[in-house]
mmCIF file of C-alpha atoms in Angstrom:
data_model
loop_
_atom_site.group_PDB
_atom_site.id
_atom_site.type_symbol
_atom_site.label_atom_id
_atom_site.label_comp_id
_atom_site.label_asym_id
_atom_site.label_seq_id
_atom_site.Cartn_x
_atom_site.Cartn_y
_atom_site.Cartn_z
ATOM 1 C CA UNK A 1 4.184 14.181 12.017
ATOM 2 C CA UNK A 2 6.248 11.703 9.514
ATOM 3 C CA UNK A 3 6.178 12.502 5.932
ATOM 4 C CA UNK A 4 7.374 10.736 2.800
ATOM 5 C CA UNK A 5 7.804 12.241 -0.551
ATOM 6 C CA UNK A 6 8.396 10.466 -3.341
ATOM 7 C CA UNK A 7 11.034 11.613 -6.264
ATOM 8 C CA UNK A 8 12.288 10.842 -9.245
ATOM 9 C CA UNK A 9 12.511 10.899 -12.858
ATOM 10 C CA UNK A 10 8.781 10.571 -14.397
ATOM 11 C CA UNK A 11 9.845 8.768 -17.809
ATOM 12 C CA UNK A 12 12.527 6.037 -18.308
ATOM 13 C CA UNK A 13 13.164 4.315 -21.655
ATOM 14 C CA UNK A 14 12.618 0.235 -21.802
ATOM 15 C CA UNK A 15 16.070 -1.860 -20.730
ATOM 16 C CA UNK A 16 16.897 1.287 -18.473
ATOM 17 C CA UNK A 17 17.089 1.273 -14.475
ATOM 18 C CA UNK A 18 14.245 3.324 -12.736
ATOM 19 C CA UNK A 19 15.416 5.204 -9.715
ATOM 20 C CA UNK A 20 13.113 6.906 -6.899
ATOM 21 C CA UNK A 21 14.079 8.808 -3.674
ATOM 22 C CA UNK A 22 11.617 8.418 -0.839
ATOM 23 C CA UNK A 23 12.498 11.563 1.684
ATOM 24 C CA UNK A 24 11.273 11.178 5.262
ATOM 25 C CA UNK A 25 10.841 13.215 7.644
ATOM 26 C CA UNK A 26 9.444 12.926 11.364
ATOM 27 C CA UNK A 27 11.410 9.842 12.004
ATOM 28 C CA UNK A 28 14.679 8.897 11.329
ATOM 29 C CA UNK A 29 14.548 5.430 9.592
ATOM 30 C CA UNK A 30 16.962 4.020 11.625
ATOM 31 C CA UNK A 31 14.856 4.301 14.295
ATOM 32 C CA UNK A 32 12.103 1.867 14.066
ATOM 33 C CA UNK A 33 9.624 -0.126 10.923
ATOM 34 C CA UNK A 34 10.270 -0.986 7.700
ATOM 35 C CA UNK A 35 10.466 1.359 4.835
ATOM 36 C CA UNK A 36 8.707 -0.395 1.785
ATOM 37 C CA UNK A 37 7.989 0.466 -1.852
ATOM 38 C CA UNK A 38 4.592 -0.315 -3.035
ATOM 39 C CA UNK A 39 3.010 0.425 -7.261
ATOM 40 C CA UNK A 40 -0.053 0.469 -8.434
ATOM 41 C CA UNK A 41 -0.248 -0.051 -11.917
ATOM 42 C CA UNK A 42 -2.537 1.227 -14.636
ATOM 43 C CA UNK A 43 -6.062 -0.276 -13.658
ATOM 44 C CA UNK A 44 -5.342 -0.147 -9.728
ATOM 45 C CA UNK A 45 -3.375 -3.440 -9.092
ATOM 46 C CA UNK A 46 -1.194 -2.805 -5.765
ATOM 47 C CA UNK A 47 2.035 -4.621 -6.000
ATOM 48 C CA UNK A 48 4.549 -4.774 -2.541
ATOM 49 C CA UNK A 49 7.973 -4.168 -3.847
ATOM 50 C CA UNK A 50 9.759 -4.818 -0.901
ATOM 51 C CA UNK A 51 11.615 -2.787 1.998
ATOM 52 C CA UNK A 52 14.736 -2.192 3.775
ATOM 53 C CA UNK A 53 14.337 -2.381 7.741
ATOM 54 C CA UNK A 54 15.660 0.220 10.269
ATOM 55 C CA UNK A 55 18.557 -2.172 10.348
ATOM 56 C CA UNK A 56 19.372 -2.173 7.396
ATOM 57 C CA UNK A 57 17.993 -5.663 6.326
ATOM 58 C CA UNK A 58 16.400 -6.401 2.910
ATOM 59 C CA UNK A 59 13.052 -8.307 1.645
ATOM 60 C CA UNK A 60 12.015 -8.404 -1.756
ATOM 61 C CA UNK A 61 9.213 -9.527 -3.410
ATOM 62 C CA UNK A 62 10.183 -12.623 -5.598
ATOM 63 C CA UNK A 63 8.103 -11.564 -8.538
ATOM 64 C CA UNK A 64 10.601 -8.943 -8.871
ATOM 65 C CA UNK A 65 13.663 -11.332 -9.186
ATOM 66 C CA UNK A 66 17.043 -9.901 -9.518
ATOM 67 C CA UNK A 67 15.527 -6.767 -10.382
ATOM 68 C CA UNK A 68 15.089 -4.735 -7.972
ATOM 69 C CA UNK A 69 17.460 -2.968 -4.551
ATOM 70 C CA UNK A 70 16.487 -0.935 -2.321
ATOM 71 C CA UNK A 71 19.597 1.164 -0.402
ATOM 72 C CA UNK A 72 19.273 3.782 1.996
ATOM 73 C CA UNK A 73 21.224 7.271 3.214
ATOM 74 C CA UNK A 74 20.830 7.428 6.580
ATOM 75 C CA UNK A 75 22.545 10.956 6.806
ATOM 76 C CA UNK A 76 19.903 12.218 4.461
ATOM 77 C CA UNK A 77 16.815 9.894 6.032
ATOM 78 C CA UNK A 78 16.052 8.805 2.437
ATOM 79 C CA UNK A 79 15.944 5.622 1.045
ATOM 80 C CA UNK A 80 15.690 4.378 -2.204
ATOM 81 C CA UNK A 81 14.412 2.322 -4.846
ATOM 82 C CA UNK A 82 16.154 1.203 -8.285
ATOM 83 C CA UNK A 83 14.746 -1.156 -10.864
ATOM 84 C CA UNK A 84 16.997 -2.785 -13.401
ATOM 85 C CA UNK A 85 16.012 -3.783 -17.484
ATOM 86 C CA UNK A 86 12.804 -2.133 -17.118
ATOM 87 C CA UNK A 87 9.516 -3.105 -19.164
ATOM 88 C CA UNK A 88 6.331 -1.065 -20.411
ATOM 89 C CA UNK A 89 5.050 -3.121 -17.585
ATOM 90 C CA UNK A 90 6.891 -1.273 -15.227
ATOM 91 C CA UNK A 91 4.738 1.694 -15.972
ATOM 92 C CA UNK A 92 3.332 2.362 -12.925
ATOM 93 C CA UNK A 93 2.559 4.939 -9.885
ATOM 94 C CA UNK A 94 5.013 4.109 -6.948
ATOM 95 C CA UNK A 95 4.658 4.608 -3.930
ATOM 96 C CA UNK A 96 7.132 4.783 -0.208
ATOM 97 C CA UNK A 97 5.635 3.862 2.602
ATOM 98 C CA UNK A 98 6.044 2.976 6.679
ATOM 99 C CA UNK A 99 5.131 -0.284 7.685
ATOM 100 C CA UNK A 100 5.149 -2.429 10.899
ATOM 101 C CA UNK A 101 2.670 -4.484 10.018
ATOM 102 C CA UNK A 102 0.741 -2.435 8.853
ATOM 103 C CA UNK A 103 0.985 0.676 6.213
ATOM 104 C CA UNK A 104 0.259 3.461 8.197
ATOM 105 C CA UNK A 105 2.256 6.426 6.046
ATOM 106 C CA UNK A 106 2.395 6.812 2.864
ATOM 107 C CA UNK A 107 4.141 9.143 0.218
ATOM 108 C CA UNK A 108 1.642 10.783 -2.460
ATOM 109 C CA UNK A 109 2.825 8.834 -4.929
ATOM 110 C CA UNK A 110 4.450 9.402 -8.370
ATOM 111 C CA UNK A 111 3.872 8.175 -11.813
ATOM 112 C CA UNK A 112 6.865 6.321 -13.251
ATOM 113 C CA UNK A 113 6.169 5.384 -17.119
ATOM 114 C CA UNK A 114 8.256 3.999 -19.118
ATOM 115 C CA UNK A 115 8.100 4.323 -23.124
ATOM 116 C CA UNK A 116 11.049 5.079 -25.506
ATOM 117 C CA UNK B 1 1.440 -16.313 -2.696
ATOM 118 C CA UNK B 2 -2.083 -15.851 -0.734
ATOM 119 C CA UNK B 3 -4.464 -14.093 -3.237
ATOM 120 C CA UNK B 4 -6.986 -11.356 -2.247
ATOM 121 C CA UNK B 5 -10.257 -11.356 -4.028
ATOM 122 C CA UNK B 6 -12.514 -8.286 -3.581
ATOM 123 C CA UNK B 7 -15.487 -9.332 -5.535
ATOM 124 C CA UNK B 8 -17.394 -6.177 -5.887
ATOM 125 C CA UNK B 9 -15.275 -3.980 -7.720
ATOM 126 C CA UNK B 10 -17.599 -0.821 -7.825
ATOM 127 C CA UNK B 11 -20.383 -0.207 -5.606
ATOM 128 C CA UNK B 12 -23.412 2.276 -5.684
ATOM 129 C CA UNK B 13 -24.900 3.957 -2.281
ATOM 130 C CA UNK B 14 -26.638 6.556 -1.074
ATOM 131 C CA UNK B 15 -25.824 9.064 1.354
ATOM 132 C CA UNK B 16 -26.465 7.496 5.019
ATOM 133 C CA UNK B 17 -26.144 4.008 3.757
ATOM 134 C CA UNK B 18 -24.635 0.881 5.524
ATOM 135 C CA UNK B 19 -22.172 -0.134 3.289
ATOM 136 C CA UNK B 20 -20.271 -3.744 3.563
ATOM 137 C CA UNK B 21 -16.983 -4.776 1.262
ATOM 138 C CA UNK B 22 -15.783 -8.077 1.153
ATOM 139 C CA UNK B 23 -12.008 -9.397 0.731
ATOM 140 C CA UNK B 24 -11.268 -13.351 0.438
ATOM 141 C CA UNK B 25 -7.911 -15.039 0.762
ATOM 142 C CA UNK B 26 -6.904 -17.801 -1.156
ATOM 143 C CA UNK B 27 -6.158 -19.380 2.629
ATOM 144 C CA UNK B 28 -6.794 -18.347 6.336
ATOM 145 C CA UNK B 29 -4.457 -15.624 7.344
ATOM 146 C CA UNK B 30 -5.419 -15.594 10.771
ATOM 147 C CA UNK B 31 -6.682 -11.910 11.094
ATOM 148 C CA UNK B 32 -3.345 -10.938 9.726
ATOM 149 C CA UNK B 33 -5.534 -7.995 7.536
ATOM 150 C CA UNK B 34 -5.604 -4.682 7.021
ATOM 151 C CA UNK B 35 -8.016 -1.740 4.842
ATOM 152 C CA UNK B 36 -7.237 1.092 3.120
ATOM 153 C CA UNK B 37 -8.882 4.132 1.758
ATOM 154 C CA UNK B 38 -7.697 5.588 -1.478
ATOM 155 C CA UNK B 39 -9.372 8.865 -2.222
ATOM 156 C CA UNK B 40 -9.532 10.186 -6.476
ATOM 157 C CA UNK B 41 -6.154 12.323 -5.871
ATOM 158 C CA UNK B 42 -4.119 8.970 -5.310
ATOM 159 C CA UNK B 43 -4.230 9.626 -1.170
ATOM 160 C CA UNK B 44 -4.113 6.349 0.827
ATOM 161 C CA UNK B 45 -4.951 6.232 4.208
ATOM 162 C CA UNK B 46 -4.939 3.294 6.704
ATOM 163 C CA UNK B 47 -8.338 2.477 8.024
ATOM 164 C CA UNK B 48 -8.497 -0.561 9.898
ATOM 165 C CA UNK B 49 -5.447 -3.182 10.980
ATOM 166 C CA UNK B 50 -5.591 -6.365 12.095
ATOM 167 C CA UNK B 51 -9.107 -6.664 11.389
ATOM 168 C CA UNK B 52 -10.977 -5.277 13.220
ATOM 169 C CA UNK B 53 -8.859 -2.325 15.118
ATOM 170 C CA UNK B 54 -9.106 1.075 14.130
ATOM 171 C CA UNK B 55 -6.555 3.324 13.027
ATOM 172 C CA UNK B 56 -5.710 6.890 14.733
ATOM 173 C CA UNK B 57 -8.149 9.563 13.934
ATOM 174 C CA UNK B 58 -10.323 7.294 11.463
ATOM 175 C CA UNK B 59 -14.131 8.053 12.134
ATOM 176 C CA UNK B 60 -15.774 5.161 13.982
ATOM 177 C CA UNK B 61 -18.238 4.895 11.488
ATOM 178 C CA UNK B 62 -15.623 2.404 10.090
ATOM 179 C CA UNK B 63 -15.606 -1.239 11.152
ATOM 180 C CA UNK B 64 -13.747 -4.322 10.502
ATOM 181 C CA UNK B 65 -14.799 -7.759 10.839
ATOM 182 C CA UNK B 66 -13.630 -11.805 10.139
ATOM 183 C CA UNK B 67 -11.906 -14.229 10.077
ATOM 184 C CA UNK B 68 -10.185 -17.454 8.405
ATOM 185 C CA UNK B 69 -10.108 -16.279 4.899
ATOM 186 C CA UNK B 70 -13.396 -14.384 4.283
ATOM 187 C CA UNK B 71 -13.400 -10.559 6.192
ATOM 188 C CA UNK B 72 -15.323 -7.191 5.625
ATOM 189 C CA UNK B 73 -14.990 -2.981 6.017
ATOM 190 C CA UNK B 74 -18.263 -1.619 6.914
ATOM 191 C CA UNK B 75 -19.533 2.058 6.934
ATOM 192 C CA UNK B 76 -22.336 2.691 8.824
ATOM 193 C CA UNK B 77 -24.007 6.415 7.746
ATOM 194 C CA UNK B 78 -22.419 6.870 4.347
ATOM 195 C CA UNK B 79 -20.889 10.609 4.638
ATOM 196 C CA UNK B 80 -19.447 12.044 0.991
ATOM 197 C CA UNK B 81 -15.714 12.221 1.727
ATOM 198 C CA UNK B 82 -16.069 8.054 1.947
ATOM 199 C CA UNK B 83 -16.081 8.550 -1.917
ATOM 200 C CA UNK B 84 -13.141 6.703 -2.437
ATOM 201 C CA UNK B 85 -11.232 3.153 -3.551
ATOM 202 C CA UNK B 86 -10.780 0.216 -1.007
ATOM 203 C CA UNK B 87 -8.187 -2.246 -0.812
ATOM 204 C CA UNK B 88 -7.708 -5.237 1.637
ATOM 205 C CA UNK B 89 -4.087 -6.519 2.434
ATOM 206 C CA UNK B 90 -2.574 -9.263 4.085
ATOM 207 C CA UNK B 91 0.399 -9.480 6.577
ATOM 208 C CA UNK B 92 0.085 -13.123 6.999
ATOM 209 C CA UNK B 93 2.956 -14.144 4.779
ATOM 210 C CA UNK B 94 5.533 -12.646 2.794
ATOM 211 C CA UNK B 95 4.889 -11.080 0.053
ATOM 212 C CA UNK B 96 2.127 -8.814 1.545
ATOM 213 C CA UNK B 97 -0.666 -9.042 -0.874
ATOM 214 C CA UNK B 98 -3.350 -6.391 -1.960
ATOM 215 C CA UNK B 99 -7.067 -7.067 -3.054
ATOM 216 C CA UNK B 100 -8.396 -5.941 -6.310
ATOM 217 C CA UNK B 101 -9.985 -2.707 -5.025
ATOM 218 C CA UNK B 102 -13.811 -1.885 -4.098
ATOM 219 C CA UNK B 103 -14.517 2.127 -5.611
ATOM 220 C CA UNK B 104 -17.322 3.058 -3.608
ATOM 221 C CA UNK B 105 -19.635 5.962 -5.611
ATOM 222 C CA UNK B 106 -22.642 7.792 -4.765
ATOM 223 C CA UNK B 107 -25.915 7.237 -5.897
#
């Protein structure tokens, strides 16, 4: 069955990067789909990040500007998020998940907040 | 970028209800429209896709329907695990968009 786990550091101080791990397993990501990030932020709002495709290939949500990248290690099937100059606003629970079309896996999620 | 507008943001039912939820878009997206269930522990789960099909292993007590910009989830015999948070999403254009969230309770 594919999994996703989410991982990363649970605090990050304003103007800092935020970096997550998704870890898959059950399918190798360079298999097949699109591997997104998705955050839901204090009060249930559900943002799409973006995602990098089996191929390799980016797409970012514009709202997130020149923020944001998401990389991948295909060795490790992980990919990866990292936010740059980070806001309170970027408090939020983030989420991996498998798409193709539609979001049919998800990781459990994990709560990112950021506060000096 | 297409807006989602789920009007009813909490609900109150009783056990063997019908329940309906609504989602809008700000224009048609063709079907392109998904549903998800996310339970009090932060679980999501995909429920219905493209409308009106239904995902692997969810009950059929679930239903989808719609069309242009105006679709609904439906449970027919509310059970108790259906306690839970849902969210419409559209596929029709990039960026995918999310609905405000409908948290279903028991009365």
């Amino acid at each position: 069955d594919v999994q996703l786990q989410e991982s990363g550091p649970g605090l990050v101080k304003p103007s800092q990067s935020l970096s997550l791990t998704c870890s898959v397993t059950g399918y190798s990501i360079t298999s097949g789909y699109y591997w997104n990030w998705i955050r839901q932020f204090p009060g249930n709002k559900l943002e799409w990040m973006g995602y990098i495709s089996y191929d390799g290939s980016n797409n970012y949500n514009p709202s997130l500007k020149n923020r944001i990248s998401i990389t991948r290690d295909t060795s490790k099937n992980q990919f990866f998020l990292k936010l740059n100059s980070v806001t309170t606003e970027d408090t939020a629970t983030y989420y991996c998940a498998r798409e193709g079309v539609f979001f049919a896996y998800w990781g459990q999620g994990t709560l990112v907040t950021v506060s000096a | 970028d297409i807006q989602m507008t789920q009007t009813t943001s909490s609900l109150s039912a009783s056990l063997g209800d019908r329940v309906t939820i609504s989602c809008s878009a700000s224009q048609g997206i063709s079907n392109y429209l998904n549903w998800y269930q996310q339970k009090p522990d932060g679980t999501v789960k995909l429920l219905i896709y493209y409308t009106s099909s239904l995902h692997s292993g969810v009950p059929s007590r679930f239903s989808g329907s719609g069309s242009g910009t105006d679709y609904s989830l439906t449970i027919s015999n509310l059970e108790p695990e259906d306690i839970a948070t849902y969210y419409c999403q559209q596929y029709s254009k990039l960026p995918y968009t999310f609905g405000g969230g409908t948290k279903l309770e028991i009365k």
